[in-house]
Amino acid sequence: MVKQTIQIFARVKPTVRKQQQGIYSIDEDEKLTPSLEIILPRDLADGFVNNKRESYKFKFQRIFDQDAKQEAIFENIAKPVAESVLAGYNGTIFAYGQTSSGKTFTITGGAERYSDRGIIPRTLSYIFEQLQKDSSKIYTTHISYLEIYNECGYDLLDPRHEASTLEDLPKVTVLEDPDQNIHLKNLSLHQATTEEEALNLLFLGDTNRMIAETPMNQASTRSHCIFTIHLSSKEPGSATVRRAKLHLVDLAGSERVAKTGVGGQLLTEAKYINLSLHYLEQVIVALSEKHRSHIPYRNSMMTSVLRDSLGGNCMTTMIATLSLEKRNIDESISTCRFAQRVALIRNEAVLNEEIDPRLMILRLQKEIQELKDELALVTGEQRTEALTEAELLQLEKLITSFLEDQDPESKLEVGADMRKIHHCFHYLKKLLTDKKIHGPSRAPFSEVKDQVNQGPSTEEEYKKLREILQQRDNEINILVNMLKKEKKKAQDALHSSSMDRGEPRRSQSSPFPPGNPEGLRTLPLSAPTQAQDSSVIQYRSSLLHRKTGVREEMSLGRQEAFEIFKRDHADSVTIEDNKQILKQRFSEAKALGESINEARRKIGRLKEEITQRHVQQVALGISENTTVPSAPDPMEEKLRSQLEEEKTRYKTMFMRLKALKVEIEHLQLLMDKAKVKLQKEFDAWWAEEATSLQVNSPPVNLFNHVKPFPQTPESQHKRSQLLSNQRQ
Ligand code: ADP
Ligand code: MG
């Protein structure tokens, strides 16, 4: 058992403005615990009538200042936790801080650069690397990804669902067994045998998380996301299984509603916006007070799910993310205060060992046999599994006479034999179903129902058609607006500079030319690739297809608008950059692949030469009637050292190729995500345009063929063109 308090770390997000410095200082001189001092600016400090302190000091295990890299965060915070998970202990890392302080950046990573990847991808990489190295045990890894929003849990990894809102995802509920263990019903567990498979799952969850988020439900700031790696290990032949879970938690934004004014007690009387964080605080307070017997875990789903991580069987680490700017001073102080409380909580992690269920079954089978023998001894008759034909017949007769008996007091007596009791119920059920199936009223009833149903279905179709018509009209209006804007832009450009006239328009081409980079996916790797979880990959591509490449589903007009939107979108630069990097990596990988093949051929040749040389030497020995010279053959020595060199070269290149493969996969995921984001933003923009058109234009009366928008000859032409396009 390992007893340990929750480890707390602080990470300060880089500030844009340099003058924000001076708000805090980090003191790392004290040998054991570094401290962070937050200095209240004079103007703010004066406002606190009853609170004249000008600085606050907080101790942390370590404090990572603005320039800390993701690599350092992983090495110092996540790696030790991953190591204890590999040893069989549960682990949790959670990021806590106000919105935009860097929680997601720390836990998952940034969406632009490979070097920005956060704790989750790095931990996965580390764990799979370790599993590969250790051949003494059989390991199994599963992944789950849960989002909690408004006290409701959602499974982010269910591939059967096409999420467009959070509610589309399967709902997860918490169940508690009599031993107070928490079980999550409906949360899917996915096996991952390689780092790539696990990364794909992370991507799938993050994409669902992004798609499900709308401006109305700012899910990322209001919801908690828990990515869990479930690891089990077993020594070959042993019956004991070790299980450990690693929760990587991105909490909701911790901002509070401040009650300013009343006595200036800004820093003490603030209330959470997020109720479940309020319950988290209650749990933390209860745990940090000695002799508290009741801990209110059950108040919220998040505290129920993380029950073990807080004051239980787990090694837990908290990262307080801080955005130390003047306007965030109070939030930063409350984050640090929360961390100080958390640091008081003591956990007791134990090795989670279980007996293999197969062994358990064998033991239970033996016990059943013993009990049967005992029963036979007591009752004086040997019982078999099934009843005999005669016994069955006798029973059925009993049931029939029981049913036919008009006396309401009559009883069906079969004796204390569970086999007979079960058979009675089965037989009764059968009688009931038979009666239902052959019942007289069923068929005509359903016929009548079908006839009644015909009315509404035409009504519905009619409504649907009307909606489609409305959509098309909106579409045309949006396009006409865009066309006007484009025309105006072109005219402006013409007026403003005649020098620019000859210049081609910036990147008319789509940021995703066909076949590229998707076409690059068929990576010419000579490295052995492990089987991937095909269902996830298939789902991922179909998801992307739906969310990005929905060209077949989009009407032509909408496609056209999408192309223009895409061209002008700020992200297209990042996408372009990443595409360039990806291209580079691909050609690097291709070149490496070729060099590896070359090295492999060379190794083969060298081996051949050595064998030949050997045979020659032996032949020479025989012909000269001498034994093989005991002195080493210098030629063979040389060949051997060349072989060794070539092997080392091969190994180095192979490792590099493997690393490249992971990087390429990651970059592809980033790009895929960017595409989904673009599509989502386009959809939002499109919807907004459509509503604003509806508001601004007179009501559409489609059935009198009234034109719903003012028409210029140009727009009329465009409209008829579009309509004829759509009919094609
Ligand atoms: P949160 O999840 O706490 O709301 P984010 O992680 O989304 O915050 O961070 C907000 C923004 O700041 C993002 O654009 C993110 O990329 C950036 N950011 C956060 N922390 C860092 C950091 N340490 N270095 C560079 N950028 C960061
Ligand atoms: Mg976030």
mmCIF file with all atom_site columns, C-alpha atoms in Angstrom, residues 507-663:
data_model
loop_
_atom_site.group_PDB
_atom_site.id
_atom_site.type_symbol
_atom_site.label_atom_id
_atom_site.label_alt_id
_atom_site.label_comp_id
_atom_site.label_asym_id
_atom_site.label_entity_id
_atom_site.label_seq_id
_atom_site.pdbx_PDB_ins_code
_atom_site.Cartn_x
_atom_site.Cartn_y
_atom_site.Cartn_z
_atom_site.occupancy
_atom_site.B_iso_or_equiv
_atom_site.pdbx_formal_charge
_atom_site.auth_seq_id
_atom_site.auth_comp_id
_atom_site.auth_asym_id
_atom_site.auth_atom_id
_atom_site.pdbx_PDB_model_num
ATOM 1   C CA . SER A 1 507 ? -4.998  30.110  -53.466 1.00 0.00 ? 507 SER A CA 1
ATOM 2   C CA . GLN A 1 508 ? -8.078  29.495  -55.522 1.00 0.00 ? 508 GLN A CA 1
ATOM 3   C CA . SER A 1 509 ? -7.412  25.876  -54.978 1.00 0.00 ? 509 SER A CA 1
ATOM 4   C CA . SER A 1 510 ? -9.127  24.130  -52.132 1.00 0.00 ? 510 SER A CA 1
ATOM 5   C CA . PRO A 1 511 ? -7.014  23.554  -49.031 1.00 0.00 ? 511 PRO A CA 1
ATOM 6   C CA . PHE A 1 512 ? -7.756  19.876  -49.434 1.00 0.00 ? 512 PHE A CA 1
ATOM 7   C CA . PRO A 1 513 ? -6.933  18.974  -53.005 1.00 0.00 ? 513 PRO A CA 1
ATOM 8   C CA . PRO A 1 514 ? -8.311  15.553  -53.858 1.00 0.00 ? 514 PRO A CA 1
ATOM 9   C CA . GLY A 1 515 ? -6.076  12.683  -52.990 1.00 0.00 ? 515 GLY A CA 1
ATOM 10  C CA . ASN A 1 516 ? -3.833  14.882  -50.959 1.00 0.00 ? 516 ASN A CA 1
ATOM 11  C CA . PRO A 1 517 ? -3.128  14.461  -48.109 1.00 0.00 ? 517 PRO A CA 1
ATOM 12  C CA . GLU A 1 518 ? -5.690  11.685  -47.870 1.00 0.00 ? 518 GLU A CA 1
ATOM 13  C CA . GLY A 1 519 ? -4.011  10.016  -50.800 1.00 0.00 ? 519 GLY A CA 1
ATOM 14  C CA . LEU A 1 520 ? -0.791  10.048  -48.837 1.00 0.00 ? 520 LEU A CA 1
ATOM 15  C CA . ARG A 1 521 ? -2.328  7.800   -46.254 1.00 0.00 ? 521 ARG A CA 1
ATOM 16  C CA . THR A 1 522 ? -1.030  4.790   -48.086 1.00 0.00 ? 522 THR A CA 1
ATOM 17  C CA . LEU A 1 523 ? 2.324   5.273   -46.499 1.00 0.00 ? 523 LEU A CA 1
ATOM 18  C CA . PRO A 1 524 ? 5.045   3.194   -48.131 1.00 0.00 ? 524 PRO A CA 1
ATOM 19  C CA . LEU A 1 525 ? 6.361   1.961   -44.837 1.00 0.00 ? 525 LEU A CA 1
ATOM 20  C CA . SER A 1 526 ? 8.509   -1.076  -44.850 1.00 0.00 ? 526 SER A CA 1
ATOM 21  C CA . ALA A 1 527 ? 8.245   -1.161  -41.083 1.00 0.00 ? 527 ALA A CA 1
ATOM 22  C CA . PRO A 1 528 ? 5.856   -3.835  -39.837 1.00 0.00 ? 528 PRO A CA 1
ATOM 23  C CA . THR A 1 529 ? 2.503   -2.273  -39.123 1.00 0.00 ? 529 THR A CA 1
ATOM 24  C CA . GLN A 1 530 ? 0.339   -3.820  -36.504 1.00 0.00 ? 530 GLN A CA 1
ATOM 25  C CA . ALA A 1 531 ? -3.294  -4.516  -37.134 1.00 0.00 ? 531 ALA A CA 1
ATOM 26  C CA . GLN A 1 532 ? -5.340  -1.459  -36.373 1.00 0.00 ? 532 GLN A CA 1
ATOM 27  C CA . ASP A 1 533 ? -8.730  -1.340  -34.790 1.00 0.00 ? 533 ASP A CA 1
ATOM 28  C CA . SER A 1 534 ? -10.478 -1.240  -38.099 1.00 0.00 ? 534 SER A CA 1
ATOM 29  C CA . SER A 1 535 ? -13.873 -0.345  -36.757 1.00 0.00 ? 535 SER A CA 1
ATOM 30  C CA . VAL A 1 536 ? -12.537 2.833   -35.213 1.00 0.00 ? 536 VAL A CA 1
ATOM 31  C CA . ILE A 1 537 ? -10.639 3.773   -38.328 1.00 0.00 ? 537 ILE A CA 1
ATOM 32  C CA . GLN A 1 538 ? -13.628 3.080   -40.491 1.00 0.00 ? 538 GLN A CA 1
ATOM 33  C CA . TYR A 1 539 ? -15.772 5.127   -38.206 1.00 0.00 ? 539 TYR A CA 1
ATOM 34  C CA . ARG A 1 540 ? -13.218 7.899   -38.176 1.00 0.00 ? 540 ARG A CA 1
ATOM 35  C CA . SER A 1 541 ? -13.108 8.101   -41.915 1.00 0.00 ? 541 SER A CA 1
ATOM 36  C CA . SER A 1 542 ? -16.856 7.908   -42.238 1.00 0.00 ? 542 SER A CA 1
ATOM 37  C CA . LEU A 1 543 ? -17.178 10.592  -39.581 1.00 0.00 ? 543 LEU A CA 1
ATOM 38  C CA . LEU A 1 544 ? -14.786 12.809  -41.484 1.00 0.00 ? 544 LEU A CA 1
ATOM 39  C CA . HIS A 1 545 ? -16.539 12.030  -44.671 1.00 0.00 ? 545 HIS A CA 1
ATOM 40  C CA . ARG A 1 546 ? -19.770 13.133  -43.150 1.00 0.00 ? 546 ARG A CA 1
ATOM 41  C CA . LYS A 1 547 ? -18.364 16.185  -41.486 1.00 0.00 ? 547 LYS A CA 1
ATOM 42  C CA . THR A 1 548 ? -15.906 17.379  -44.099 1.00 0.00 ? 548 THR A CA 1
ATOM 43  C CA . GLY A 1 549 ? -16.322 15.656  -47.389 1.00 0.00 ? 549 GLY A CA 1
ATOM 44  C CA . VAL A 1 550 ? -20.073 15.816  -47.392 1.00 0.00 ? 550 VAL A CA 1
ATOM 45  C CA . ARG A 1 551 ? -20.076 16.934  -50.974 1.00 0.00 ? 551 ARG A CA 1
ATOM 46  C CA . GLU A 1 552 ? -22.587 14.424  -52.202 1.00 0.00 ? 552 GLU A CA 1
ATOM 47  C CA . GLU A 1 553 ? -24.921 15.348  -49.394 1.00 0.00 ? 553 GLU A CA 1
ATOM 48  C CA . MET A 1 554 ? -24.444 19.095  -49.803 1.00 0.00 ? 554 MET A CA 1
ATOM 49  C CA . SER A 1 555 ? -26.366 20.793  -52.514 1.00 0.00 ? 555 SER A CA 1
ATOM 50  C CA . LEU A 1 556 ? -24.270 22.330  -55.272 1.00 0.00 ? 556 LEU A CA 1
ATOM 51  C CA . GLY A 1 557 ? -24.989 25.841  -54.077 1.00 0.00 ? 557 GLY A CA 1
ATOM 52  C CA . ARG A 1 558 ? -23.893 25.068  -50.588 1.00 0.00 ? 558 ARG A CA 1
ATOM 53  C CA . GLN A 1 559 ? -20.744 23.417  -51.892 1.00 0.00 ? 559 GLN A CA 1
ATOM 54  C CA . GLU A 1 560 ? -19.884 26.516  -53.816 1.00 0.00 ? 560 GLU A CA 1
ATOM 55  C CA . ALA A 1 561 ? -20.383 28.664  -50.725 1.00 0.00 ? 561 ALA A CA 1
ATOM 56  C CA . PHE A 1 562 ? -18.234 26.227  -48.737 1.00 0.00 ? 562 PHE A CA 1
ATOM 57  C CA . GLU A 1 563 ? -15.354 26.556  -51.191 1.00 0.00 ? 563 GLU A CA 1
ATOM 58  C CA . ILE A 1 564 ? -15.359 30.342  -50.811 1.00 0.00 ? 564 ILE A CA 1
ATOM 59  C CA . PHE A 1 565 ? -15.736 30.136  -47.042 1.00 0.00 ? 565 PHE A CA 1
ATOM 60  C CA . LYS A 1 566 ? -12.838 27.735  -46.878 1.00 0.00 ? 566 LYS A CA 1
ATOM 61  C CA . ARG A 1 567 ? -10.629 29.919  -49.000 1.00 0.00 ? 567 ARG A CA 1
ATOM 62  C CA . ASP A 1 568 ? -11.154 32.933  -46.754 1.00 0.00 ? 568 ASP A CA 1
ATOM 63  C CA . HIS A 1 569 ? -10.934 31.051  -43.458 1.00 0.00 ? 569 HIS A CA 1
ATOM 64  C CA . ALA A 1 570 ? -8.044  31.893  -41.116 1.00 0.00 ? 570 ALA A CA 1
ATOM 65  C CA . ASP A 1 571 ? -7.390  28.231  -40.350 1.00 0.00 ? 571 ASP A CA 1
ATOM 66  C CA . SER A 1 572 ? -6.596  27.444  -43.939 1.00 0.00 ? 572 SER A CA 1
ATOM 67  C CA . VAL A 1 573 ? -3.089  28.878  -43.300 1.00 0.00 ? 573 VAL A CA 1
ATOM 68  C CA . THR A 1 574 ? -2.506  26.454  -40.411 1.00 0.00 ? 574 THR A CA 1
ATOM 69  C CA . ILE A 1 575 ? -3.896  23.618  -42.470 1.00 0.00 ? 575 ILE A CA 1
ATOM 70  C CA . GLU A 1 576 ? -1.593  24.569  -45.341 1.00 0.00 ? 576 GLU A CA 1
ATOM 71  C CA . ASP A 1 577 ? 1.399   24.718  -42.969 1.00 0.00 ? 577 ASP A CA 1
ATOM 72  C CA . ASN A 1 578 ? 0.604   21.342  -41.509 1.00 0.00 ? 578 ASN A CA 1
ATOM 73  C CA . LYS A 1 579 ? 0.127   19.939  -44.967 1.00 0.00 ? 579 LYS A CA 1
ATOM 74  C CA . GLN A 1 580 ? 3.582   21.124  -45.905 1.00 0.00 ? 580 GLN A CA 1
ATOM 75  C CA . ILE A 1 581 ? 5.099   19.541  -42.788 1.00 0.00 ? 581 ILE A CA 1
ATOM 76  C CA . LEU A 1 582 ? 3.172   16.385  -43.481 1.00 0.00 ? 582 LEU A CA 1
ATOM 77  C CA . LYS A 1 583 ? 4.490   16.283  -47.041 1.00 0.00 ? 583 LYS A CA 1
ATOM 78  C CA . GLN A 1 584 ? 8.028   16.706  -45.767 1.00 0.00 ? 584 GLN A CA 1
ATOM 79  C CA . ARG A 1 585 ? 7.561   13.927  -43.252 1.00 0.00 ? 585 ARG A CA 1
ATOM 80  C CA . PHE A 1 586 ? 6.136   11.674  -45.914 1.00 0.00 ? 586 PHE A CA 1
ATOM 81  C CA . SER A 1 587 ? 9.050   12.163  -48.243 1.00 0.00 ? 587 SER A CA 1
ATOM 82  C CA . GLU A 1 588 ? 11.394  11.691  -45.303 1.00 0.00 ? 588 GLU A CA 1
ATOM 83  C CA . ALA A 1 589 ? 9.582   8.475   -44.418 1.00 0.00 ? 589 ALA A CA 1
ATOM 84  C CA . LYS A 1 590 ? 9.677   7.327   -48.011 1.00 0.00 ? 590 LYS A CA 1
ATOM 85  C CA . ALA A 1 591 ? 13.403  8.007   -48.278 1.00 0.00 ? 591 ALA A CA 1
ATOM 86  C CA . LEU A 1 592 ? 13.973  6.232   -44.971 1.00 0.00 ? 592 LEU A CA 1
ATOM 87  C CA . GLY A 1 593 ? 11.893  3.312   -46.141 1.00 0.00 ? 593 GLY A CA 1
ATOM 88  C CA . GLU A 1 594 ? 14.072  3.029   -49.221 1.00 0.00 ? 594 GLU A CA 1
ATOM 89  C CA . SER A 1 595 ? 17.297  3.290   -47.203 1.00 0.00 ? 595 SER A CA 1
ATOM 90  C CA . ILE A 1 596 ? 15.980  0.626   -44.840 1.00 0.00 ? 596 ILE A CA 1
ATOM 91  C CA . ASN A 1 597 ? 15.253  -1.695  -47.712 1.00 0.00 ? 597 ASN A CA 1
ATOM 92  C CA . GLU A 1 598 ? 18.689  -0.975  -49.110 1.00 0.00 ? 598 GLU A CA 1
ATOM 93  C CA . ALA A 1 599 ? 20.273  -1.714  -45.714 1.00 0.00 ? 599 ALA A CA 1
ATOM 94  C CA . ARG A 1 600 ? 18.294  -4.919  -45.490 1.00 0.00 ? 600 ARG A CA 1
ATOM 95  C CA . ARG A 1 601 ? 19.504  -6.028  -48.910 1.00 0.00 ? 601 ARG A CA 1
ATOM 96  C CA . LYS A 1 602 ? 23.069  -5.149  -47.948 1.00 0.00 ? 602 LYS A CA 1
ATOM 97  C CA . ILE A 1 603 ? 22.789  -7.192  -44.753 1.00 0.00 ? 603 ILE A CA 1
ATOM 98  C CA . GLY A 1 604 ? 21.585  -10.126 -46.836 1.00 0.00 ? 604 GLY A CA 1
ATOM 99  C CA . ARG A 1 605 ? 24.486  -9.727  -49.245 1.00 0.00 ? 605 ARG A CA 1
ATOM 100 C CA . LEU A 1 606 ? 27.027  -9.523  -46.431 1.00 0.00 ? 606 LEU A CA 1
ATOM 101 C CA . LYS A 1 607 ? 25.641  -12.639 -44.775 1.00 0.00 ? 607 LYS A CA 1
ATOM 102 C CA . GLU A 1 608 ? 25.853  -14.460 -48.093 1.00 0.00 ? 608 GLU A CA 1
ATOM 103 C CA . GLU A 1 609 ? 29.452  -13.340 -48.591 1.00 0.00 ? 609 GLU A CA 1
ATOM 104 C CA . ILE A 1 610 ? 30.416  -14.501 -45.109 1.00 0.00 ? 610 ILE A CA 1
ATOM 105 C CA . THR A 1 611 ? 28.918  -17.936 -45.731 1.00 0.00 ? 611 THR A CA 1
ATOM 106 C CA . GLN A 1 612 ? 30.671  -18.218 -49.069 1.00 0.00 ? 612 GLN A CA 1
ATOM 107 C CA . ARG A 1 613 ? 33.945  -17.141 -47.570 1.00 0.00 ? 613 ARG A CA 1
ATOM 108 C CA . HIS A 1 614 ? 33.505  -19.763 -44.892 1.00 0.00 ? 614 HIS A CA 1
ATOM 109 C CA . VAL A 1 615 ? 32.774  -22.491 -47.415 1.00 0.00 ? 615 VAL A CA 1
ATOM 110 C CA . GLN A 1 616 ? 35.805  -21.440 -49.448 1.00 0.00 ? 616 GLN A CA 1
ATOM 111 C CA . GLN A 1 617 ? 38.059  -21.589 -46.414 1.00 0.00 ? 617 GLN A CA 1
ATOM 112 C CA . VAL A 1 618 ? 36.826  -25.066 -45.537 1.00 0.00 ? 618 VAL A CA 1
ATOM 113 C CA . ALA A 1 619 ? 37.257  -26.242 -49.128 1.00 0.00 ? 619 ALA A CA 1
ATOM 114 C CA . LEU A 1 620 ? 40.762  -24.840 -49.157 1.00 0.00 ? 620 LEU A CA 1
ATOM 115 C CA . GLY A 1 621 ? 41.530  -26.652 -45.925 1.00 0.00 ? 621 GLY A CA 1
ATOM 116 C CA . ILE A 1 622 ? 40.325  -29.966 -47.380 1.00 0.00 ? 622 ILE A CA 1
ATOM 117 C CA . SER A 1 623 ? 42.242  -29.588 -50.636 1.00 0.00 ? 623 SER A CA 1
ATOM 118 C CA . GLU A 1 624 ? 45.445  -28.712 -48.815 1.00 0.00 ? 624 GLU A CA 1
ATOM 119 C CA . ASN A 1 625 ? 44.709  -31.473 -46.373 1.00 0.00 ? 625 ASN A CA 1
ATOM 120 C CA . THR A 1 626 ? 44.930  -29.161 -43.379 1.00 0.00 ? 626 THR A CA 1
ATOM 121 C CA . THR A 1 627 ? 42.262  -28.395 -40.849 1.00 0.00 ? 627 THR A CA 1
ATOM 122 C CA . VAL A 1 628 ? 40.491  -25.073 -40.938 1.00 0.00 ? 628 VAL A CA 1
ATOM 123 C CA . PRO A 1 629 ? 42.984  -22.478 -39.724 1.00 0.00 ? 629 PRO A CA 1
ATOM 124 C CA . SER A 1 630 ? 42.331  -21.628 -36.120 1.00 0.00 ? 630 SER A CA 1
ATOM 125 C CA . ALA A 1 631 ? 43.584  -18.075 -36.636 1.00 0.00 ? 631 ALA A CA 1
ATOM 126 C CA . PRO A 1 632 ? 40.668  -15.811 -37.565 1.00 0.00 ? 632 PRO A CA 1
ATOM 127 C CA . ASP A 1 633 ? 40.320  -15.009 -41.212 1.00 0.00 ? 633 ASP A CA 1
ATOM 128 C CA . PRO A 1 634 ? 40.904  -11.224 -41.570 1.00 0.00 ? 634 PRO A CA 1
ATOM 129 C CA . MET A 1 635 ? 38.620  -11.058 -44.582 1.00 0.00 ? 635 MET A CA 1
ATOM 130 C CA . GLU A 1 636 ? 35.763  -12.684 -42.674 1.00 0.00 ? 636 GLU A CA 1
ATOM 131 C CA . GLU A 1 637 ? 36.407  -10.435 -39.668 1.00 0.00 ? 637 GLU A CA 1
ATOM 132 C CA . LYS A 1 638 ? 36.078  -7.429  -41.907 1.00 0.00 ? 638 LYS A CA 1
ATOM 133 C CA . LEU A 1 639 ? 32.854  -8.700  -43.398 1.00 0.00 ? 639 LEU A CA 1
ATOM 134 C CA . ARG A 1 640 ? 31.475  -9.357  -39.939 1.00 0.00 ? 640 ARG A CA 1
ATOM 135 C CA . SER A 1 641 ? 32.243  -5.895  -38.655 1.00 0.00 ? 641 SER A CA 1
ATOM 136 C CA . GLN A 1 642 ? 30.626  -4.453  -41.786 1.00 0.00 ? 642 GLN A CA 1
ATOM 137 C CA . LEU A 1 643 ? 27.577  -6.583  -41.054 1.00 0.00 ? 643 LEU A CA 1
ATOM 138 C CA . GLU A 1 644 ? 27.395  -5.306  -37.471 1.00 0.00 ? 644 GLU A CA 1
ATOM 139 C CA . GLU A 1 645 ? 27.674  -1.723  -38.668 1.00 0.00 ? 645 GLU A CA 1
ATOM 140 C CA . GLU A 1 646 ? 24.949  -2.227  -41.213 1.00 0.00 ? 646 GLU A CA 1
ATOM 141 C CA . LYS A 1 647 ? 22.703  -3.822  -38.595 1.00 0.00 ? 647 LYS A CA 1
ATOM 142 C CA . THR A 1 648 ? 23.160  -0.857  -36.253 1.00 0.00 ? 648 THR A CA 1
ATOM 143 C CA . ARG A 1 649 ? 22.392  1.522   -39.091 1.00 0.00 ? 649 ARG A CA 1
ATOM 144 C CA . TYR A 1 650 ? 19.301  -0.500  -39.924 1.00 0.00 ? 650 TYR A CA 1
ATOM 145 C CA . LYS A 1 651 ? 18.117  -0.416  -36.331 1.00 0.00 ? 651 LYS A CA 1
ATOM 146 C CA . THR A 1 652 ? 18.628  3.355   -35.999 1.00 0.00 ? 652 THR A CA 1
ATOM 147 C CA . MET A 1 653 ? 16.757  4.037   -39.217 1.00 0.00 ? 653 MET A CA 1
ATOM 148 C CA . PHE A 1 654 ? 14.008  1.666   -38.215 1.00 0.00 ? 654 PHE A CA 1
ATOM 149 C CA . MET A 1 655 ? 13.499  3.437   -34.874 1.00 0.00 ? 655 MET A CA 1
ATOM 150 C CA . ARG A 1 656 ? 13.429  6.800   -36.631 1.00 0.00 ? 656 ARG A CA 1
ATOM 151 C CA . LEU A 1 657 ? 10.851  5.503   -39.104 1.00 0.00 ? 657 LEU A CA 1
ATOM 152 C CA . LYS A 1 658 ? 8.681   4.273   -36.281 1.00 0.00 ? 658 LYS A CA 1
ATOM 153 C CA . ALA A 1 659 ? 8.839   7.663   -34.560 1.00 0.00 ? 659 ALA A CA 1
ATOM 154 C CA . LEU A 1 660 ? 8.048   9.346   -37.884 1.00 0.00 ? 660 LEU A CA 1
ATOM 155 C CA . LYS A 1 661 ? 5.032   7.125   -38.315 1.00 0.00 ? 661 LYS A CA 1
ATOM 156 C CA . VAL A 1 662 ? 3.631   8.237   -34.966 1.00 0.00 ? 662 VAL A CA 1
ATOM 157 C CA . GLU A 1 663 ? 4.296   11.868  -35.828 1.00 0.00 ? 663 GLU A CA 1
#
